[in-house]
Amino acid sequence: NHDLTEKYPLQRRSYGMMPPIEASTTFRNNLMHFVEVAKSRNIRILLASQPMHPNEKLFERCQGYKSYNDVVNYPLQNEFPAHHTHYNAIIEDVATKSGVLFLDSAKAVGQDYKYFIDTVHYSKIGIEKLAAIFSEFLIEENIIGSLSG
């Protein structure tokens, strides 16, 4: 991976502890549009937060090889987790205001290193943990029946 980060170096700049308002607004509007389209087609909706690990090496593993790194300015390492938390809060807010289901999978998974292969992608046991969290939630909400019975 070291060769890839040299080929596509990460560019960082400070945005402060909140992402740019345009990015937050676009994220919220896109998510609301997805919900509106699904509702218009009578699709039951579950929105969920995204677990992440704030480790810089994991971030480099996730983003270090992206060919578009020459046009992206990522937030500083100390800002990135706050931005991620902000976007997760938008997901929860959209779910609440839209009257759709919300699962705080970020809280349920936490930030244990063993669950991640990079900042936002999961190891085998991380995927198994997420699957268990989602299946339990879907059963509790009577979306699916118990798999054991």
Short mmCIF file of C-alpha atoms in Angstrom, two decimals:
data_model
loop_
_atom_site.label_atom_id
_atom_site.label_comp_id
_atom_site.label_asym_id
_atom_site.label_seq_id
_atom_site.Cartn_x
_atom_site.Cartn_y
_atom_site.Cartn_z
CA ASN A 1 0.00 0.00 0.00
CA HIS A 2 2.93 2.34 0.56
CA ASP A 3 3.55 2.55 -3.20
CA LEU A 4 -0.09 3.45 -3.77
CA THR A 5 -0.07 6.29 -1.21
CA GLU A 6 3.00 7.68 -2.94
CA LYS A 7 1.26 7.44 -6.32
CA TYR A 8 -1.97 8.99 -5.00
CA PRO A 9 -0.92 11.13 -2.02
CA LEU A 10 -3.57 12.19 0.45
CA GLN A 11 -4.21 15.90 0.65
CA ARG A 12 -5.50 17.25 3.96
CA ARG A 13 -6.85 20.62 4.99
CA SER A 14 -8.73 21.97 7.97
CA TYR A 15 -12.48 22.34 7.69
CA GLY A 16 -12.95 22.76 11.42
CA MET A 17 -14.84 20.27 13.53
CA MET A 18 -17.90 20.42 11.26
CA PRO A 19 -17.94 19.51 7.58
CA PRO A 20 -18.70 22.28 5.08
CA ILE A 21 -22.37 23.28 5.17
CA GLU A 22 -22.73 22.53 1.45
CA ALA A 23 -21.57 18.95 2.02
CA SER A 24 -23.93 18.44 4.96
CA THR A 25 -26.86 19.95 3.07
CA THR A 26 -26.23 17.83 -0.02
CA PHE A 27 -25.92 14.67 2.11
CA ARG A 28 -29.18 15.44 3.94
CA ASN A 29 -31.05 16.31 0.72
CA ASN A 30 -29.86 13.16 -1.05
CA LEU A 31 -30.84 10.98 1.89
CA MET A 32 -34.27 12.62 2.12
CA HIS A 33 -34.76 12.05 -1.61
CA PHE A 34 -33.90 8.34 -1.24
CA VAL A 35 -36.46 8.07 1.56
CA GLU A 36 -39.14 9.90 -0.47
CA VAL A 37 -38.58 7.66 -3.50
CA ALA A 38 -38.71 4.49 -1.39
CA LYS A 39 -41.84 5.64 0.45
CA SER A 40 -43.55 6.48 -2.85
CA ARG A 41 -43.01 2.85 -3.85
CA ASN A 42 -44.22 1.48 -0.49
CA ILE A 43 -40.75 0.22 0.41
CA ARG A 44 -40.13 -0.14 4.13
CA ILE A 45 -37.03 1.82 5.06
CA LEU A 46 -34.29 1.24 7.59
CA LEU A 47 -31.57 3.85 7.88
CA ALA A 48 -28.48 3.08 9.92
CA SER A 49 -25.45 4.94 11.13
CA GLN A 50 -22.05 3.81 9.90
CA PRO A 51 -19.42 2.50 12.28
CA MET A 52 -15.91 3.85 11.75
CA HIS A 53 -12.50 3.57 13.29
CA PRO A 54 -10.54 6.83 13.55
CA ASN A 55 -7.08 5.26 13.19
CA GLU A 56 -4.91 7.18 10.68
CA LYS A 57 -3.27 4.03 9.28
CA LEU A 58 -6.72 2.57 8.61
CA PHE A 59 -7.72 5.83 6.91
CA GLU A 60 -4.65 5.63 4.68
CA ARG A 61 -5.51 2.01 3.88
CA CYS A 62 -9.02 3.07 2.88
CA GLN A 63 -8.23 6.25 0.95
CA GLY A 64 -4.55 6.02 0.08
CA TYR A 65 -4.94 4.39 -3.32
CA LYS A 66 -7.85 6.43 -4.70
CA SER A 67 -7.05 7.83 -8.12
CA TYR A 68 -9.12 10.93 -7.34
CA ASN A 69 -6.89 11.95 -4.42
CA ASP A 70 -5.40 14.72 -6.54
CA VAL A 71 -8.75 16.57 -6.47
CA VAL A 72 -9.91 15.75 -2.93
CA ASN A 73 -8.93 17.58 0.22
CA TYR A 74 -9.71 15.30 3.15
CA PRO A 75 -10.30 16.80 6.60
CA LEU A 76 -7.46 16.73 9.08
CA GLN A 77 -7.15 13.51 11.05
CA ASN A 78 -8.50 15.06 14.26
CA GLU A 79 -11.52 16.47 12.36
CA PHE A 80 -12.48 13.36 10.42
CA PRO A 81 -14.21 11.45 13.29
CA ALA A 82 -16.24 14.55 14.19
CA HIS A 83 -17.35 14.91 10.57
CA HIS A 84 -18.31 11.23 10.46
CA THR A 85 -20.31 11.62 13.69
CA HIS A 86 -22.06 14.65 12.18
CA TYR A 87 -23.12 12.66 9.10
CA ASN A 88 -24.38 9.84 11.33
CA ALA A 89 -26.47 12.41 13.23
CA ILE A 90 -27.95 13.57 9.92
CA ILE A 91 -28.92 9.98 9.11
CA GLU A 92 -30.66 9.64 12.47
CA ASP A 93 -32.38 13.02 12.08
CA VAL A 94 -33.68 12.16 8.60
CA ALA A 95 -34.98 8.82 9.90
CA THR A 96 -36.73 10.49 12.84
CA LYS A 97 -38.28 13.30 10.80
CA SER A 98 -39.31 10.90 8.03
CA GLY A 99 -40.82 8.36 10.41
CA VAL A 100 -38.61 5.51 9.22
CA LEU A 101 -36.66 2.96 11.20
CA PHE A 102 -33.18 3.85 12.45
CA LEU A 103 -30.47 1.56 13.78
CA ASP A 104 -27.46 3.09 15.49
CA SER A 105 -25.03 0.47 14.25
CA ALA A 106 -22.10 2.80 14.93
CA LYS A 107 -22.91 2.76 18.63
CA ALA A 108 -23.62 -0.97 18.63
CA VAL A 109 -20.31 -1.87 16.93
CA GLY A 110 -18.16 0.74 18.62
CA GLN A 111 -14.57 1.31 17.55
CA ASP A 112 -12.89 -1.97 18.40
CA TYR A 113 -9.99 -2.36 15.97
CA LYS A 114 -10.78 -6.05 15.40
CA TYR A 115 -13.99 -5.13 13.55
CA PHE A 116 -12.27 -3.06 10.86
CA ILE A 117 -9.94 -3.60 7.92
CA ASP A 118 -9.84 0.14 7.25
CA THR A 119 -11.69 3.23 8.46
CA VAL A 120 -15.19 2.19 7.32
CA HIS A 121 -14.89 -1.35 5.97
CA TYR A 122 -15.19 -4.37 8.17
CA SER A 123 -13.27 -7.50 8.99
CA LYS A 124 -14.95 -10.90 8.91
CA ILE A 125 -15.87 -10.64 12.58
CA GLY A 126 -16.99 -7.05 12.05
CA ILE A 127 -19.36 -8.18 9.32
CA GLU A 128 -20.61 -11.00 11.55
CA LYS A 129 -21.23 -8.50 14.36
CA LEU A 130 -23.10 -6.14 12.02
CA ALA A 131 -25.15 -9.05 10.66
CA ALA A 132 -26.13 -10.06 14.19
CA ILE A 133 -27.05 -6.47 15.11
CA PHE A 134 -29.15 -6.02 11.98
CA SER A 135 -30.88 -9.40 12.22
CA GLU A 136 -31.77 -8.81 15.89
CA PHE A 137 -33.15 -5.38 15.03
CA LEU A 138 -35.17 -6.71 12.08
CA ILE A 139 -36.64 -9.46 14.26
CA GLU A 140 -37.45 -7.00 17.10
CA GLU A 141 -39.21 -4.72 14.62
CA ASN A 142 -41.17 -7.69 13.19
CA ILE A 143 -39.69 -7.15 9.76
CA ILE A 144 -38.50 -10.73 9.64
CA GLY A 145 -39.35 -13.71 11.79
CA SER A 146 -36.95 -15.46 14.09
CA LEU A 147 -34.40 -17.48 12.15
CA SER A 148 -34.27 -20.15 14.85
CA GLY A 149 -37.97 -20.88 15.00
#
